[in-house]
Amino acid sequence: MINLFITSKTYNINNVSYSFICDEKNHIEYVLKGKLSNLWKFIINTKDYDLIRQYAVNNHLDNILDDFLFQLKQKELISADCKLPPKNSLNLIPAISFNSKNYPYYIKSKDNFLLKHNFIQTLQLVLNYKCSLNCRHCCNPKNMDDYFISFEQAKNIIDEAVDLGVSEVLLTGGECTLNKDFLNIAKYIKSKHLKLFIFSNGQIFYDNKDLQNEIINLYPSSVQLSLYSVNPQVHDNMTTVSGSHHKTLSVLKKFKQAGLTVGILNFQSSYNKNSYNDLMTMAESLNIGYYDACCFIYNPDNNNLDAALSEDDIVKYYTGRYPTFLDLEHKYKKFKKTDKKICKAGYSQICIEPDLSITPCMYSKYTFGNLKNTTLKEVKENVLPEFQKLYTTQNLKECFKYDYCQYCSYCLVNTCFNSGFLKKEEILCRNARAVQKTFLLHQQLKKS
């Protein structure tokens, strides 16, 4: 009954039902509460109108049922026909259209609301470590190409995650499309009415048009493709695969043309350090998202340290990356020892690696256990509470000794790879110093 492009998750909080619904085709969110939420949940799981009618009568909703069904049909939330026309013009299903002003606020409010009630929202599935590219900055584990999450394993993981409150699943890798069960896993996620996010380099989509079309027809919430420069030579040098730029850009344009929400994922390195302005301009011209980062993840096993930006390059990046960055010091001067949690890792998100280890975030070496000998429910109930007590700014004993520490973007992945859990990491310190230098430079320019 529910249309494929509709995602939905219902939560019961203090005996009150809340349904968060998203139309991924038309980019509209809906929120239902209380009896309407319960009615929605019953409708999408039931095809028999007589059963729905009986449920409505039992819950004193029969006087609005046909109006409700009509609006669901009118808004394309369901595909089933309504037997009766609407009698009234009740605004039963309030809409929140996506736009740059209200959507970030809505998402933040929703995230905070669910986090407050201890729900894990996001499941990251690293389907495999194998990749079709060999990027110079890559931090993925080496010599582990044989590890893959199978469809049956993914199905069990997703089923259990749904019971814990998960409403969105991110498929990534390595290159997740190399997993032979990638499409079946993606389809299963959508069959559970969950939001589907895909991180990819686009190469397999370009080579497999059938797969490309299958994904378009699934209406994922977002497809993010790695693109490191508008210059094909710069991009291909960074991926070490000739022609990779053409394939990624072609798929990006194809998905956008098909109406999907797509974006560019760019990582700033020594190989493409001057790429961000041109990429942002291109993203704006294509009306797609653009996301980048320069906080380098060093994996000694990959010998990738030469890809890291220097401190001066990071200052240049921050200065050029955000035209309004220099007027937003209050947003970046945020890292305080009195804060409780550091980030979403291990709170509202968890990750499953190809070897079935359970981690707070993709690439992290910190593990909560392995699904071979534990369950997500056991981890949520017994392991996460202890982790959350530890993973706070109060426990960063080596930090907050310098003024630049307030600009830090502490990352669990960086420290787990190198210095260790809750330890000081020079790569992060370098980034924090660069942010501070950017603001100091701006202040000097203002005075002059």
XYZ file of C-alpha atoms in Angstrom:
448
model
C 0.000 0.000 0.000
C 2.786 2.447 0.832
C 4.553 3.884 -2.222
C 8.191 2.911 -2.733
C 9.398 6.507 -2.566
C 7.875 6.923 0.907
C 9.976 6.214 3.987
C 8.412 5.940 7.401
C 9.362 5.198 10.982
C 7.029 5.142 13.973
C 8.260 5.511 17.542
C 6.369 4.990 20.786
C 7.560 7.500 23.367
C 5.920 7.674 26.798
C 2.884 5.863 25.379
C 2.509 8.417 22.581
C 3.071 7.368 18.971
C 5.112 9.550 16.571
C 5.431 8.795 12.842
C 8.113 10.518 10.769
C 7.261 10.181 7.078
C 9.273 11.355 4.084
C 8.305 11.641 0.427
C 11.703 11.092 -1.223
C 10.358 11.933 -4.684
C 8.818 15.309 -3.892
C 11.084 16.121 -0.926
C 8.422 16.637 1.709
C 8.391 15.484 5.342
C 5.297 14.715 7.417
C 4.926 14.158 11.144
C 1.928 12.397 12.698
C 1.302 12.082 16.414
C -0.941 10.040 18.683
C -3.956 8.234 17.228
C -3.254 9.425 13.669
C 0.239 7.956 13.943
C -1.184 4.638 15.118
C -3.741 4.702 12.307
C -1.005 5.405 9.719
C 1.066 2.499 11.024
C -1.915 0.172 10.769
C -2.836 1.369 7.256
C 0.614 0.858 5.720
C 0.773 -2.686 7.055
C -2.774 -3.631 6.026
C -4.274 -3.889 2.528
C -7.789 -4.815 3.627
C -10.063 -1.748 3.806
C -12.577 -3.559 6.030
C -9.860 -4.291 8.601
C -8.739 -0.656 8.475
C -12.357 0.471 8.933
C -12.785 -1.848 11.917
C -9.570 -0.540 13.477
C -10.808 3.031 13.025
C -14.174 2.216 14.626
C -12.481 0.535 17.592
C -10.306 3.613 18.110
C -13.051 6.219 17.520
C -11.469 7.410 14.264
C -14.153 6.271 11.826
C -15.436 9.855 11.403
C -12.139 10.984 9.871
C -10.928 7.751 8.255
C -12.045 8.467 4.702
C -10.733 12.036 4.794
C -7.445 10.666 6.086
C -7.224 7.990 3.379
C -8.121 10.503 0.696
C -5.330 12.852 1.812
C -2.846 9.979 1.973
C -3.768 9.102 -1.602
C -3.748 12.732 -2.717
C -0.289 13.276 -1.262
C 0.914 10.007 -2.870
C 1.773 8.468 0.483
C -0.227 5.372 -0.382
C -1.133 3.794 -3.700
C -4.423 2.107 -2.747
C -7.702 3.603 -3.921
C -9.992 5.228 -1.364
C -13.603 4.039 -1.494
C -15.237 7.297 -0.410
C -14.613 10.918 -1.329
C -13.612 13.324 1.461
C -16.447 14.917 3.410
C -14.421 17.721 4.942
C -11.230 19.660 4.260
C -9.419 18.642 7.414
C -5.696 19.329 7.468
C -4.851 15.946 8.941
C -1.380 15.556 7.444
C 0.769 18.667 7.922
C 3.696 18.921 5.498
C 7.216 20.259 5.876
C 8.704 21.008 2.462
C 12.462 20.661 2.103
C 14.265 23.965 1.801
C 17.608 25.355 2.873
C 16.073 27.380 5.702
C 13.718 25.082 7.583
C 15.006 21.596 6.719
C 18.313 21.679 8.660
C 16.422 23.017 11.683
C 13.758 20.324 11.355
C 16.322 17.533 11.028
C 18.302 18.806 14.025
C 15.145 19.028 16.128
C 14.078 15.537 15.079
C 17.547 14.096 15.770
C 17.710 15.707 19.212
C 14.198 14.492 20.006
C 15.022 10.867 19.166
C 18.468 11.028 20.795
C 16.857 12.296 23.991
C 14.755 9.141 24.047
C 17.740 6.865 23.408
C 16.946 5.684 19.879
C 19.685 4.616 17.481
C 18.705 6.383 14.265
C 21.429 5.527 11.774
C 22.923 2.193 10.825
C 26.098 2.332 8.740
C 26.720 -0.849 6.780
C 30.249 -1.179 5.399
C 29.396 -3.904 2.890
C 33.007 -4.671 1.928
C 36.516 -3.204 2.005
C 37.251 -3.980 -1.631
C 37.254 -0.990 -3.968
C 37.441 -0.335 -7.706
C 39.789 2.629 -7.125
C 43.080 2.957 -5.306
C 42.905 6.469 -3.868
C 46.096 7.955 -2.497
C 44.395 9.218 0.685
C 42.469 5.989 1.417
C 42.374 4.783 5.030
C 40.496 1.524 4.439
C 42.109 -1.651 5.819
C 44.411 -3.437 3.395
C 44.492 -7.161 2.615
C 40.846 -7.614 3.691
C 39.170 -7.747 0.276
C 37.585 -11.104 1.030
C 35.325 -9.676 3.753
C 31.741 -9.103 2.545
C 28.414 -8.734 4.325
C 26.022 -11.212 2.696
C 22.356 -10.557 1.991
C 21.245 -12.922 4.759
C 23.578 -11.246 7.229
C 22.423 -7.787 6.150
C 18.764 -8.839 6.382
C 19.220 -10.046 9.974
C 21.148 -6.906 10.909
C 18.504 -4.608 9.408
C 15.626 -6.479 11.066
C 17.255 -6.168 14.464
C 18.230 -2.555 13.866
C 14.628 -1.641 12.974
C 13.489 -3.011 16.340
C 16.000 -0.679 18.039
C 14.590 2.387 16.311
C 16.832 2.702 13.262
C 15.148 4.765 10.542
C 17.985 5.129 8.032
C 20.718 2.899 6.628
C 23.911 4.053 4.937
C 25.580 1.659 2.497
C 29.286 2.265 2.034
C 32.637 0.516 1.687
C 35.289 0.191 0.229
C 33.019 0.428 -2.765
C 29.653 -0.971 -1.687
C 28.457 -1.669 -5.245
C 31.141 -4.374 -5.551
C 29.175 -6.480 -3.096
C 27.252 -9.033 -5.171
C 24.254 -8.578 -2.853
C 24.321 -4.770 -2.972
C 21.078 -4.375 -4.918
C 19.166 -6.960 -2.891
C 20.319 -5.294 0.323
C 19.251 -1.873 -0.980
C 15.844 -3.259 -1.978
C 15.378 -4.878 1.425
C 16.129 -1.582 3.171
C 13.426 0.107 1.103
C 10.985 -2.744 1.760
C 11.250 -1.853 5.446
C 10.336 1.782 4.588
C 13.752 2.980 5.780
C 15.763 5.878 4.397
C 18.531 4.612 2.107
C 21.809 6.495 1.776
C 24.556 5.377 -0.609
C 28.211 6.449 -0.628
C 29.947 5.383 -3.843
C 32.629 6.302 -6.361
C 30.135 5.739 -9.207
C 32.331 3.435 -11.286
C 30.110 0.343 -11.163
C 26.981 2.400 -11.811
C 28.592 3.732 -14.988
C 29.542 0.236 -16.161
C 26.198 -1.306 -15.202
C 23.257 0.682 -16.590
C 20.736 -1.849 -15.280
C 21.998 -1.348 -11.735
C 21.908 2.401 -12.294
C 18.237 2.249 -13.289
C 17.356 -0.100 -10.441
C 18.733 2.402 -7.925
C 16.902 5.295 -9.590
C 13.645 3.347 -9.216
C 14.324 2.778 -5.498
C 14.302 6.517 -4.698
C 17.193 6.521 -2.211
C 17.220 9.446 0.215
C 20.626 10.437 -1.110
C 23.451 9.181 -3.323
C 26.825 10.770 -2.548
C 29.592 10.273 -5.114
C 33.296 10.891 -4.578
C 34.633 13.610 -6.863
C 37.921 15.336 -6.075
C 38.300 17.975 -8.772
C 36.674 19.482 -11.850
C 39.954 18.672 -13.583
C 39.927 15.025 -14.765
C 43.723 14.757 -14.515
C 43.732 15.881 -10.863
C 40.901 13.533 -9.922
C 42.353 10.542 -11.801
C 45.779 11.152 -10.268
C 44.201 11.028 -6.814
C 42.237 7.840 -7.536
C 45.140 6.383 -9.601
C 42.564 5.108 -12.136
C 42.423 6.733 -15.565
C 38.909 7.675 -16.685
C 37.416 7.533 -13.181
C 36.506 11.242 -13.276
C 34.430 10.837 -16.440
C 32.517 7.877 -14.997
C 31.739 9.532 -11.653
C 30.636 12.821 -13.200
C 28.467 11.038 -15.782
C 26.663 9.039 -13.093
C 26.255 12.153 -10.958
C 24.517 13.967 -13.808
C 22.404 10.923 -14.683
C 21.118 10.528 -11.120
C 20.401 14.244 -10.855
C 18.536 14.198 -14.174
C 16.461 11.286 -12.864
C 15.340 13.404 -9.907
C 17.438 11.809 -7.168
C 18.986 13.755 -4.321
C 22.691 13.577 -5.125
C 25.853 15.212 -3.891
C 29.595 15.465 -4.341
C 31.858 14.088 -1.640
C 35.272 15.743 -1.844
C 38.227 15.089 0.416
C 40.891 17.773 0.512
C 44.398 16.376 0.221
C 47.805 17.500 -0.971
C 46.866 16.147 -4.411
C 43.760 18.301 -4.938
C 44.188 21.085 -2.386
C 42.995 23.837 -4.724
C 39.898 22.026 -5.971
C 37.150 23.126 -3.620
C 36.076 26.455 -5.122
C 35.660 25.074 -8.632
C 33.839 22.003 -7.317
C 31.463 24.153 -5.265
C 30.769 26.299 -8.312
C 30.048 23.215 -10.409
C 27.780 21.778 -7.708
C 25.832 25.030 -7.612
C 25.472 25.059 -11.403
C 24.128 21.489 -11.316
C 21.943 22.274 -8.281
C 23.379 19.408 -6.270
C 24.881 19.105 -2.809
C 28.549 19.592 -2.050
C 30.361 18.244 1.005
C 34.048 18.277 1.761
C 36.509 17.841 4.595
C 40.182 18.278 5.235
C 40.558 16.511 8.602
C 42.908 13.799 7.402
C 42.605 10.148 8.485
C 46.054 8.638 8.655
C 46.348 4.867 8.417
C 49.977 3.723 8.846
C 49.127 0.466 7.061
C 48.328 2.451 3.889
C 51.351 4.735 4.045
C 49.052 7.636 3.094
C 50.530 10.438 5.217
C 51.864 12.304 2.162
C 48.245 13.070 1.209
C 47.698 15.186 4.337
C 47.430 18.960 4.022
C 49.950 21.192 5.781
C 48.707 23.594 8.438
C 49.097 26.531 6.046
C 47.106 24.678 3.392
C 44.315 24.075 5.907
C 44.213 27.800 6.732
C 43.964 28.532 3.019
C 41.195 25.954 2.694
C 39.107 27.411 5.528
C 39.620 30.922 4.230
C 38.556 30.023 0.704
C 36.046 27.270 1.410
C 33.499 29.366 3.256
C 32.780 32.940 2.157
C 30.905 33.328 5.451
C 33.237 31.118 7.502
C 35.099 34.092 8.948
C 31.870 35.590 10.281
C 30.842 32.386 12.052
C 33.453 32.073 14.779
C 30.783 31.407 17.396
C 29.801 28.215 15.534
C 33.337 26.858 15.370
C 34.434 27.981 18.817
C 32.384 25.221 20.380
C 34.559 22.488 21.858
C 34.373 22.707 25.642
C 35.394 20.397 28.424
C 31.953 20.776 29.969
C 30.251 19.190 26.941
C 28.809 15.734 27.494
C 28.919 13.854 24.196
C 31.534 14.436 21.513
C 29.597 13.367 18.425
C 26.818 11.015 17.289
C 29.091 7.959 17.145
C 27.849 5.347 19.582
C 24.857 7.466 20.508
C 22.436 7.824 17.590
C 24.533 5.820 15.107
C 26.394 2.537 14.986
C 28.315 0.782 12.259
C 28.726 -2.821 11.135
C 31.987 -3.644 9.387
C 32.416 -6.417 6.761
C 33.848 -8.783 9.389
C 30.648 -8.169 11.429
C 32.410 -6.149 14.110
C 30.212 -3.466 15.677
C 31.780 -0.009 15.896
C 30.609 3.530 16.722
C 31.464 4.832 13.252
C 32.824 3.631 9.917
C 36.632 3.254 9.830
C 36.822 3.274 13.629
C 38.959 0.607 15.276
C 37.031 0.871 18.535
C 34.673 -2.123 18.711
C 31.608 -2.939 20.794
C 31.802 -6.617 19.909
C 31.057 -8.838 16.943
C 27.719 -10.084 15.640
C 29.182 -13.578 15.497
C 28.850 -13.753 19.280
C 26.512 -10.936 20.361
C 23.423 -9.020 19.207
C 22.721 -5.361 18.542
C 20.173 -5.401 21.361
C 22.785 -6.663 23.828
C 25.207 -3.989 22.636
C 22.592 -1.246 22.982
C 21.533 -2.321 26.440
C 24.869 -3.328 27.975
C 27.761 -1.826 25.992
C 26.618 1.540 24.641
C 25.732 3.000 28.068
C 29.278 2.355 29.272
C 30.785 3.740 26.067
C 28.655 6.882 26.337
C 29.933 7.468 29.865
C 33.485 7.336 28.521
C 33.069 9.147 25.203
C 32.710 12.655 26.612
C 34.893 15.744 26.512
C 35.433 15.457 30.271
C 37.470 12.309 29.635
C 39.856 13.900 27.111
C 42.531 14.177 29.784
C 45.308 15.198 27.373
C 43.268 17.968 25.747
C 42.159 21.533 26.540
C 45.671 22.693 27.420
C 45.869 25.304 24.657
C 43.638 28.101 23.437
C 43.203 26.474 20.015
C 41.620 23.387 21.618
C 38.253 25.165 21.606
C 38.283 24.949 17.795
C 38.896 21.192 17.702
C 36.746 18.795 15.698
C 37.627 15.721 17.722
C 37.178 12.522 15.735
C 37.050 9.018 17.148
C 38.373 7.536 13.909
C 41.566 9.601 13.869
C 42.483 8.722 17.428
C 41.553 5.043 17.177
C 43.832 4.665 14.152
C 46.826 6.304 15.764
C 47.100 7.743 19.254
C 44.350 5.674 20.858
C 40.865 6.079 22.305
C 40.343 9.481 23.978
C 43.980 10.403 23.369
C 45.391 13.587 21.907
C 45.967 13.359 18.146
C 48.368 15.745 16.409
C 46.429 15.657 13.136
C 43.374 17.025 14.967
C 45.488 19.568 16.830
C 46.879 20.802 13.525
C 43.388 21.308 12.185
C 42.302 23.195 15.322
C 45.338 25.473 15.107
C 44.520 26.186 11.475
C 40.944 27.170 12.353
C 42.209 29.523 15.052
C 44.781 31.040 12.696
C 42.022 31.661 10.156
C 40.008 33.682 12.631
C 43.070 35.585 13.878
C 43.977 36.418 10.290
C 40.477 37.709 9.702
C 40.624 39.889 12.817
C 43.887 41.421 11.629
C 42.379 42.148 8.225
C 39.379 43.781 9.860
C 41.615 46.106 11.903
C 43.621 47.133 8.884
